[in-house]
Amino acid sequence: MCTRVVWPDADGSVIVGRNMDFHMDLLTNLWKLPRGIERSDGANNTLTWKAKYGSVVATAFDLIATDGMNEEGFAGHILWLAESDYGKPDADAVQLSQAIWLQYYLDNFATVAEAVEWTESSQVQIAQLFDPTGHLVPTLHLAIDDATGDSAIIEYTDGKPKVYHGREYQVMTNSPTFDKQLELVKEIDGLGGDKPLPGSTLASDRFARASYYVARQVQPKTQIDAIAAMFSIIRNAAQPFRTPEPGKPDASQTIWQVVLDLTNKRYAFESTTRPNIVWVDFDELGFEEGTKVQKLNLLGRLALEGGLAGNVSAEFTDESKLIGGLRAAGVDALEWVAREQDEFAAVKKAVQRLVGHKKKAE
């Protein structure tokens, strides 16, 4: 599920690209979230906070932030990692639901260093959700980057956060785990080895191609040049439309891609199913506490004729209380089902035993 690339020295700017790969349309829209929103962890409800920073996020089903950037130029990206193992969260541990994981970081941190320090000191545990669409349990890892060019990858393979922190960690894809990706890429010609640059859609091959091309960029003359170069890199790592491999949403087609300028605070979005590239300039948005949550409708407005294109900073619309309440209720429902998964499993087994006994009696 996806590729993320950081170009930390694009003529003074930090440029990030990301592909979203999935087996179905996530009905993604952009949301503008102001400072001051009060949230809780969605797990054991012991961690609460008030957003220090406003952000723009790309959502799945208008419920969960999958990608985004805050007003300080700190950004985060959720990708799929099949090897993820969050363990069984301790009742008294610092926890975050997967539904709020990325948003917590966007709300609270201005730099990767701050985020890494908190992650390692808190040993935050992740409470897993159910995927309401594909009947899969999401297994995710998180990439973060900031306007200084710093980067970190956060993975859970034994219930605890494993953090890879440094400007050199420019690329993240999916399986295998990040430490193994770093070893595999050394085998490629131009990256330390003698094997030819691979061309398949395997995550390890996408990792190699993205690493190769981001290391060979010429310095851009303009921001447009820098954004265009990053789009070319992530398109090279994109996955064509095809029948997805069973049980492998990370081996699915690319449905959208974004390019972020963390220095100049621009967030560009391109769908692979709807025409027109659009972008948002943060200096044209208001993130003041007390301002409204706003939504940019990408589903209905990326039309070929008369649709949104170019700078759409002024096109966000106020989110009604009704829809806002439904969005919050939807997230609450996902988190409640996740917290009660053991009870649901017990009921399912009891019903199966009962049905089995009834069949035998007949």
CSV table of C-alpha atoms in Angstrom, one decimal:
chain,number,residue,atom,x,y,z
A,1,MET,CA,0.0,0.0,0.0
A,2,CYS,CA,1.9,2.9,-1.3
A,3,THR,CA,5.3,4.6,-1.7
A,4,ARG,CA,6.7,7.7,0.1
A,5,VAL,CA,9.7,9.7,-1.1
A,6,VAL,CA,11.5,12.6,0.5
A,7,TRP,CA,13.7,15.0,-1.5
A,8,PRO,CA,15.3,17.0,1.3
A,9,ASP,CA,17.5,19.4,-0.8
A,10,ALA,CA,15.4,20.6,-3.7
A,11,ASP,CA,17.1,23.9,-4.1
A,12,GLY,CA,16.3,24.9,-0.5
A,13,SER,CA,12.9,23.2,-0.3
A,14,VAL,CA,11.9,19.9,1.1
A,15,ILE,CA,9.6,18.0,-1.3
A,16,VAL,CA,7.7,14.8,-0.5
A,17,GLY,CA,5.8,12.5,-2.7
A,18,ARG,CA,3.4,9.7,-1.8
A,19,ASN,CA,1.3,7.2,-3.7
A,20,MET,CA,-1.9,5.7,-2.2
A,21,ASP,CA,-2.3,2.1,-3.5
A,22,PHE,CA,-5.4,0.2,-2.6
A,23,HIS,CA,-7.9,-2.3,-4.0
A,24,MET,CA,-10.8,0.1,-4.0
A,25,ASP,CA,-11.6,3.8,-4.1
A,26,LEU,CA,-11.2,5.3,-0.6
A,27,LEU,CA,-13.5,8.2,-1.5
A,28,THR,CA,-10.8,10.6,-0.5
A,29,ASN,CA,-11.4,14.3,0.2
A,30,LEU,CA,-9.2,16.9,1.7
A,31,TRP,CA,-10.1,18.4,5.1
A,32,LYS,CA,-8.8,21.6,6.7
A,33,LEU,CA,-8.6,21.2,10.5
A,34,PRO,CA,-7.9,24.3,12.7
A,35,ARG,CA,-6.0,24.6,15.9
A,36,GLY,CA,-7.8,24.0,19.2
A,37,ILE,CA,-9.8,20.9,18.3
A,38,GLU,CA,-10.1,18.6,21.3
A,39,ARG,CA,-9.6,14.9,20.7
A,40,SER,CA,-9.0,11.6,22.6
A,41,ASP,CA,-6.9,8.5,21.8
A,42,GLY,CA,-9.9,6.3,20.7
A,43,ALA,CA,-8.4,3.4,22.7
A,44,ASN,CA,-8.6,3.6,26.5
A,45,ASN,CA,-9.5,7.3,26.5
A,46,THR,CA,-6.7,8.2,28.9
A,47,LEU,CA,-4.8,10.4,26.4
A,48,THR,CA,-6.6,13.6,25.5
A,49,TRP,CA,-5.3,16.7,23.8
A,50,LYS,CA,-6.1,20.0,22.1
A,51,ALA,CA,-4.6,20.5,18.7
A,52,LYS,CA,-1.6,22.9,18.8
A,53,TYR,CA,-1.3,23.0,15.0
A,54,GLY,CA,-3.8,23.2,12.2
A,55,SER,CA,-3.5,20.7,9.3
A,56,VAL,CA,-4.7,19.6,5.9
A,57,VAL,CA,-5.4,15.8,5.7
A,58,ALA,CA,-6.4,13.4,2.9
A,59,THR,CA,-8.9,11.0,4.4
A,60,ALA,CA,-10.3,7.5,3.8
A,61,PHE,CA,-14.1,7.6,3.7
A,62,ASP,CA,-14.1,11.0,5.4
A,63,LEU,CA,-13.2,9.2,8.6
A,64,ILE,CA,-9.5,8.5,8.9
A,65,ALA,CA,-6.5,10.7,8.1
A,66,THR,CA,-4.2,8.7,5.8
A,67,ASP,CA,-1.9,11.5,4.7
A,68,GLY,CA,-1.4,15.2,5.7
A,69,MET,CA,0.7,18.2,6.6
A,70,ASN,CA,0.4,20.7,9.4
A,71,GLU,CA,1.0,24.5,9.3
A,72,GLU,CA,4.6,24.0,10.6
A,73,GLY,CA,5.5,21.9,7.6
A,74,PHE,CA,5.5,18.6,9.5
A,75,ALA,CA,3.9,15.8,7.6
A,76,GLY,CA,2.9,12.2,8.0
A,77,HIS,CA,1.9,9.3,5.8
A,78,ILE,CA,0.2,6.0,6.7
A,79,LEU,CA,1.3,3.0,4.6
A,80,TRP,CA,0.6,-0.7,4.7
A,81,LEU,CA,3.0,-3.2,6.4
A,82,ALA,CA,1.9,-6.8,6.5
A,83,GLU,CA,4.4,-7.7,9.1
A,84,SER,CA,3.0,-5.2,11.7
A,85,ASP,CA,2.3,-6.7,15.1
A,86,TYR,CA,0.9,-4.2,17.6
A,87,GLY,CA,0.6,-6.7,20.4
A,88,LYS,CA,-2.1,-6.6,23.0
A,89,PRO,CA,-2.1,-3.0,24.4
A,90,ASP,CA,-1.7,-2.8,28.1
A,91,ALA,CA,-4.7,-1.3,29.9
A,92,ASP,CA,-2.6,1.4,31.5
A,93,ALA,CA,-0.3,2.1,28.5
A,94,VAL,CA,-0.3,5.3,26.4
A,95,GLN,CA,-2.4,4.2,23.4
A,96,LEU,CA,-3.6,5.6,20.1
A,97,SER,CA,-6.2,4.1,17.9
A,98,GLN,CA,-5.1,3.6,14.3
A,99,ALA,CA,-8.0,6.0,13.4
A,100,ILE,CA,-6.3,8.8,15.2
A,101,TRP,CA,-2.6,7.8,15.0
A,102,LEU,CA,-1.5,10.2,12.2
A,103,GLN,CA,-3.8,13.0,13.4
A,104,TYR,CA,-2.1,13.0,16.9
A,105,TYR,CA,1.3,13.6,15.3
A,106,LEU,CA,0.0,16.4,13.1
A,107,ASP,CA,-1.8,18.0,16.0
A,108,ASN,CA,1.1,18.0,18.4
A,109,PHE,CA,4.5,18.2,16.6
A,110,ALA,CA,6.4,20.7,14.6
A,111,THR,CA,9.4,18.6,13.9
A,112,VAL,CA,10.4,14.9,13.4
A,113,ALA,CA,12.8,15.2,16.3
A,114,GLU,CA,9.9,16.2,18.7
A,115,ALA,CA,7.7,13.3,17.4
A,116,VAL,CA,10.5,10.7,17.7
A,117,GLU,CA,11.3,11.9,21.3
A,118,TRP,CA,7.7,11.5,22.4
A,119,THR,CA,7.3,8.1,20.6
A,120,GLU,CA,10.3,6.6,22.3
A,121,SER,CA,9.7,8.1,25.7
A,122,SER,CA,6.0,7.2,25.8
A,123,GLN,CA,6.4,3.8,24.1
A,124,VAL,CA,2.9,4.5,22.7
A,125,GLN,CA,1.0,1.4,21.7
A,126,ILE,CA,-1.3,1.2,18.8
A,127,ALA,CA,-4.9,-0.1,19.0
A,128,GLN,CA,-5.9,-1.9,15.8
A,129,LEU,CA,-9.1,-1.3,13.9
A,130,PHE,CA,-11.1,-3.5,11.6
A,131,ASP,CA,-11.3,-2.5,7.9
A,132,PRO,CA,-15.1,-2.0,7.3
A,133,THR,CA,-14.7,-2.5,3.6
A,134,GLY,CA,-12.3,-5.3,2.8
A,135,HIS,CA,-12.7,-7.5,5.9
A,136,LEU,CA,-9.0,-7.1,6.7
A,137,VAL,CA,-7.4,-6.0,9.8
A,138,PRO,CA,-5.3,-3.0,8.9
A,139,THR,CA,-1.5,-3.4,9.4
A,140,LEU,CA,0.2,-0.1,9.1
A,141,HIS,CA,3.4,1.8,9.6
A,142,LEU,CA,4.0,5.6,9.7
A,143,ALA,CA,6.4,7.8,7.9
A,144,ILE,CA,7.0,11.4,9.2
A,145,ASP,CA,9.0,14.3,7.7
A,146,ASP,CA,9.5,18.0,8.3
A,147,ALA,CA,10.6,21.3,6.7
A,148,THR,CA,14.2,20.7,7.9
A,149,GLY,CA,14.4,17.6,5.7
A,150,ASP,CA,14.4,15.3,8.7
A,151,SER,CA,12.6,11.9,8.4
A,152,ALA,CA,11.6,8.9,10.4
A,153,ILE,CA,9.9,5.6,9.9
A,154,ILE,CA,7.8,4.1,12.8
A,155,GLU,CA,7.0,0.4,12.7
A,156,TYR,CA,5.5,-2.1,15.2
A,157,THR,CA,6.6,-5.8,14.8
A,158,ASP,CA,6.7,-6.9,18.4
A,159,GLY,CA,4.1,-4.6,20.1
A,160,LYS,CA,6.7,-1.8,20.6
A,161,PRO,CA,7.6,1.1,18.4
A,162,LYS,CA,10.8,0.7,16.3
A,163,VAL,CA,12.0,4.1,15.0
A,164,TYR,CA,14.4,4.7,12.1
A,165,HIS,CA,15.3,8.3,12.4
A,166,GLY,CA,17.5,10.3,10.0
A,167,ARG,CA,17.6,12.5,6.8
A,168,GLU,CA,19.0,9.5,5.0
A,169,TYR,CA,15.7,7.6,5.3
A,170,GLN,CA,14.1,9.1,2.2
A,171,VAL,CA,12.0,6.2,0.9
A,172,MET,CA,9.4,3.9,2.4
A,173,THR,CA,7.2,1.4,0.7
A,174,ASN,CA,5.7,-1.8,2.2
A,175,SER,CA,7.0,-5.3,2.9
A,176,PRO,CA,9.5,-6.4,4.1
A,177,THR,CA,10.2,-4.4,7.2
A,178,PHE,CA,12.3,-1.2,6.8
A,179,ASP,CA,15.6,-2.7,8.1
A,180,LYS,CA,15.4,-5.5,5.4
A,181,GLN,CA,14.5,-2.9,2.7
A,182,LEU,CA,17.7,-1.0,3.6
A,183,GLU,CA,19.7,-4.2,3.1
A,184,LEU,CA,18.0,-5.2,-0.2
A,185,VAL,CA,18.5,-1.9,-1.8
A,186,LYS,CA,22.3,-2.2,-1.4
A,187,GLU,CA,22.2,-5.0,-4.0
A,188,ILE,CA,21.1,-2.6,-6.8
A,189,ASP,CA,23.5,-1.1,-9.3
A,190,GLY,CA,24.0,2.6,-8.4
A,191,LEU,CA,22.9,2.0,-4.8
A,192,GLY,CA,25.8,-0.2,-3.7
A,193,GLY,CA,25.5,-3.4,-5.7
A,194,ASP,CA,25.5,-4.8,-9.2
A,195,LYS,CA,22.0,-6.0,-9.8
A,196,PRO,CA,20.0,-4.1,-12.5
A,197,LEU,CA,17.4,-1.6,-11.4
A,198,PRO,CA,14.2,-3.7,-11.0
A,199,GLY,CA,10.9,-2.9,-12.7
A,200,SER,CA,8.2,-4.9,-11.0
A,201,THR,CA,5.5,-3.6,-8.7
A,202,LEU,CA,6.9,-5.4,-5.7
A,203,ALA,CA,7.4,-3.1,-2.7
A,204,SER,CA,11.1,-3.9,-2.6
A,205,ASP,CA,11.5,-3.0,-6.3
A,206,ARG,CA,9.5,0.2,-5.9
A,207,PHE,CA,11.8,1.0,-2.9
A,208,ALA,CA,14.8,0.6,-5.1
A,209,ARG,CA,13.5,2.7,-8.0
A,210,ALA,CA,12.4,5.5,-5.8
A,211,SER,CA,15.7,5.5,-4.0
A,212,TYR,CA,17.6,5.5,-7.3
A,213,TYR,CA,15.8,8.4,-8.9
A,214,VAL,CA,15.5,10.7,-5.9
A,215,ALA,CA,19.3,10.4,-5.5
A,216,ARG,CA,19.8,11.5,-9.1
A,217,GLN,CA,17.6,14.7,-9.3
A,218,VAL,CA,19.1,17.9,-10.8
A,219,GLN,CA,18.5,21.0,-8.7
A,220,PRO,CA,15.2,22.6,-9.8
A,221,LYS,CA,15.0,26.2,-11.0
A,222,THR,CA,11.4,26.7,-9.6
A,223,GLN,CA,8.9,25.2,-7.3
A,224,ILE,CA,7.0,23.9,-10.3
A,225,ASP,CA,10.2,22.1,-11.5
A,226,ALA,CA,10.6,20.5,-8.0
A,227,ILE,CA,7.0,19.3,-7.8
A,228,ALA,CA,7.1,18.0,-11.4
A,229,ALA,CA,10.2,16.1,-10.6
A,230,MET,CA,8.6,14.5,-7.5
A,231,PHE,CA,5.5,13.6,-9.5
A,232,SER,CA,7.8,11.8,-12.0
A,233,ILE,CA,9.4,9.8,-9.3
A,234,ILE,CA,6.3,8.6,-7.6
A,235,ARG,CA,4.6,7.9,-10.9
A,236,ASN,CA,7.5,5.6,-11.7
A,237,ALA,CA,6.8,3.8,-8.4
A,238,ALA,CA,3.0,3.7,-9.0
A,239,GLN,CA,1.1,0.5,-9.6
A,240,PRO,CA,-1.1,0.0,-12.8
A,241,PHE,CA,-4.7,-0.8,-12.6
A,242,ARG,CA,-5.2,-4.6,-12.4
A,243,THR,CA,-6.9,-7.4,-10.5
A,244,PRO,CA,-5.4,-7.2,-7.0
A,245,GLU,CA,-3.7,-10.2,-5.6
A,246,PRO,CA,-5.9,-11.9,-3.0
A,247,GLY,CA,-5.3,-10.7,0.5
A,248,LYS,CA,-2.7,-8.2,-0.6
A,249,PRO,CA,-4.2,-4.6,-0.6
A,250,ASP,CA,-0.6,-3.4,-0.8
A,251,ALA,CA,-0.3,-5.1,-4.2
A,252,SER,CA,-3.2,-3.0,-5.6
A,253,GLN,CA,-3.4,-0.2,-8.1
A,254,THR,CA,-2.4,3.4,-7.3
A,255,ILE,CA,-5.6,5.4,-6.7
A,256,TRP,CA,-4.1,8.8,-6.0
A,257,GLN,CA,-0.8,10.6,-5.3
A,258,VAL,CA,0.2,13.7,-3.5
A,259,VAL,CA,3.2,16.0,-3.6
A,260,LEU,CA,4.0,18.2,-0.6
A,261,ASP,CA,6.3,21.2,-0.4
A,262,LEU,CA,7.1,21.3,3.3
A,263,THR,CA,9.1,24.5,3.1
A,264,ASN,CA,6.6,26.6,1.2
A,265,LYS,CA,3.5,24.8,2.6
A,266,ARG,CA,1.9,23.6,-0.6
A,267,TYR,CA,-0.1,20.3,-0.8
A,268,ALA,CA,-0.8,19.0,-4.3
A,269,PHE,CA,-3.3,16.1,-5.1
A,270,GLU,CA,-3.7,14.0,-8.2
A,271,SER,CA,-6.3,11.3,-8.6
A,272,THR,CA,-5.7,8.5,-11.1
A,273,THR,CA,-9.4,8.1,-11.7
A,274,ARG,CA,-10.4,11.8,-11.9
A,275,PRO,CA,-8.8,14.5,-14.1
A,276,ASN,CA,-7.0,17.6,-13.0
A,277,ILE,CA,-4.3,18.3,-10.4
A,278,VAL,CA,-5.3,20.5,-7.6
A,279,TRP,CA,-3.2,22.1,-4.8
A,280,VAL,CA,-3.7,24.0,-1.6
A,281,ASP,CA,-1.4,26.9,-0.3
A,282,PHE,CA,-1.4,27.1,3.4
A,283,ASP,CA,-0.8,30.8,3.5
A,284,GLU,CA,-4.2,31.2,2.0
A,285,LEU,CA,-5.9,29.1,4.7
A,286,GLY,CA,-6.9,30.1,8.2
A,287,PHE,CA,-6.1,27.7,11.0
A,288,GLU,CA,-7.0,30.0,13.9
A,289,GLU,CA,-8.6,28.3,16.9
A,290,GLY,CA,-12.4,28.7,16.7
A,291,THR,CA,-12.6,28.6,12.9
A,292,LYS,CA,-14.6,25.9,11.3
A,293,VAL,CA,-13.6,22.5,10.1
A,294,GLN,CA,-13.8,22.6,6.3
A,295,LYS,CA,-13.9,20.1,3.5
A,296,LEU,CA,-12.7,20.1,-0.1
A,297,ASN,CA,-15.0,17.9,-2.1
A,298,LEU,CA,-12.7,16.0,-4.5
A,299,LEU,CA,-15.3,13.3,-5.3
A,300,GLY,CA,-17.8,15.5,-7.1
A,301,ARG,CA,-15.7,18.4,-8.2
A,302,LEU,CA,-12.7,16.8,-10.0
A,303,ALA,CA,-14.7,16.7,-13.2
A,304,LEU,CA,-13.3,17.0,-16.7
A,305,GLU,CA,-15.6,19.9,-17.7
A,306,GLY,CA,-15.9,22.7,-15.2
A,307,GLY,CA,-14.2,20.8,-12.5
A,308,LEU,CA,-11.6,22.0,-9.9
A,309,ALA,CA,-8.1,22.5,-11.2
A,310,GLY,CA,-5.0,24.4,-9.9
A,311,ASN,CA,-5.1,26.4,-6.7
A,312,VAL,CA,-8.2,25.4,-4.8
A,313,SER,CA,-7.3,27.0,-1.4
A,314,ALA,CA,-10.5,29.1,-1.6
A,315,GLU,CA,-12.7,26.1,-2.4
A,316,PHE,CA,-13.0,24.5,1.0
A,317,THR,CA,-16.5,24.7,2.4
A,318,ASP,CA,-17.8,24.8,5.9
A,319,GLU,CA,-18.6,21.4,7.3
A,320,SER,CA,-22.2,21.2,8.6
A,321,LYS,CA,-22.8,20.1,12.1
A,322,LEU,CA,-24.8,17.2,10.8
A,323,ILE,CA,-22.1,15.8,8.6
A,324,GLY,CA,-19.4,16.6,11.2
A,325,GLY,CA,-21.4,14.7,13.8
A,326,LEU,CA,-21.8,11.7,11.5
A,327,ARG,CA,-18.0,11.7,10.8
A,328,ALA,CA,-17.2,11.7,14.5
A,329,ALA,CA,-19.8,9.0,15.1
A,330,GLY,CA,-18.3,6.9,12.3
A,331,VAL,CA,-14.9,7.0,13.8
A,332,ASP,CA,-16.3,6.3,17.3
A,333,ALA,CA,-18.1,3.2,15.9
A,334,LEU,CA,-14.9,1.9,14.3
A,335,GLU,CA,-13.0,2.4,17.5
A,336,TRP,CA,-15.7,0.8,19.6
A,337,VAL,CA,-15.9,-2.3,17.4
A,338,ALA,CA,-12.1,-2.6,17.7
A,339,ARG,CA,-12.2,-2.4,21.5
A,340,GLU,CA,-14.9,-5.0,21.7
A,341,GLN,CA,-13.3,-7.4,19.2
A,342,ASP,CA,-12.6,-10.1,21.8
A,343,GLU,CA,-16.3,-10.1,22.9
A,344,PHE,CA,-17.4,-10.3,19.2
A,345,ALA,CA,-15.1,-13.2,18.6
A,346,ALA,CA,-16.5,-15.0,21.7
A,347,VAL,CA,-20.1,-14.5,20.5
A,348,LYS,CA,-19.2,-15.7,17.0
A,349,LYS,CA,-17.7,-18.9,18.4
A,350,ALA,CA,-20.7,-19.5,20.7
A,351,VAL,CA,-23.1,-19.0,17.7
A,352,GLN,CA,-21.0,-21.4,15.6
A,353,ARG,CA,-21.1,-24.0,18.3
A,354,LEU,CA,-24.9,-23.6,18.7
A,355,VAL,CA,-25.5,-23.9,15.0
A,356,GLY,CA,-23.2,-27.0,14.8
A,357,HIS,CA,-25.1,-28.7,17.6
A,358,LYS,CA,-28.5,-27.9,16.0
A,359,LYS,CA,-27.4,-29.4,12.7
A,360,LYS,CA,-26.2,-32.6,14.5
A,361,ALA,CA,-29.6,-32.8,16.4
A,362,GLU,CA,-31.5,-32.6,13.1
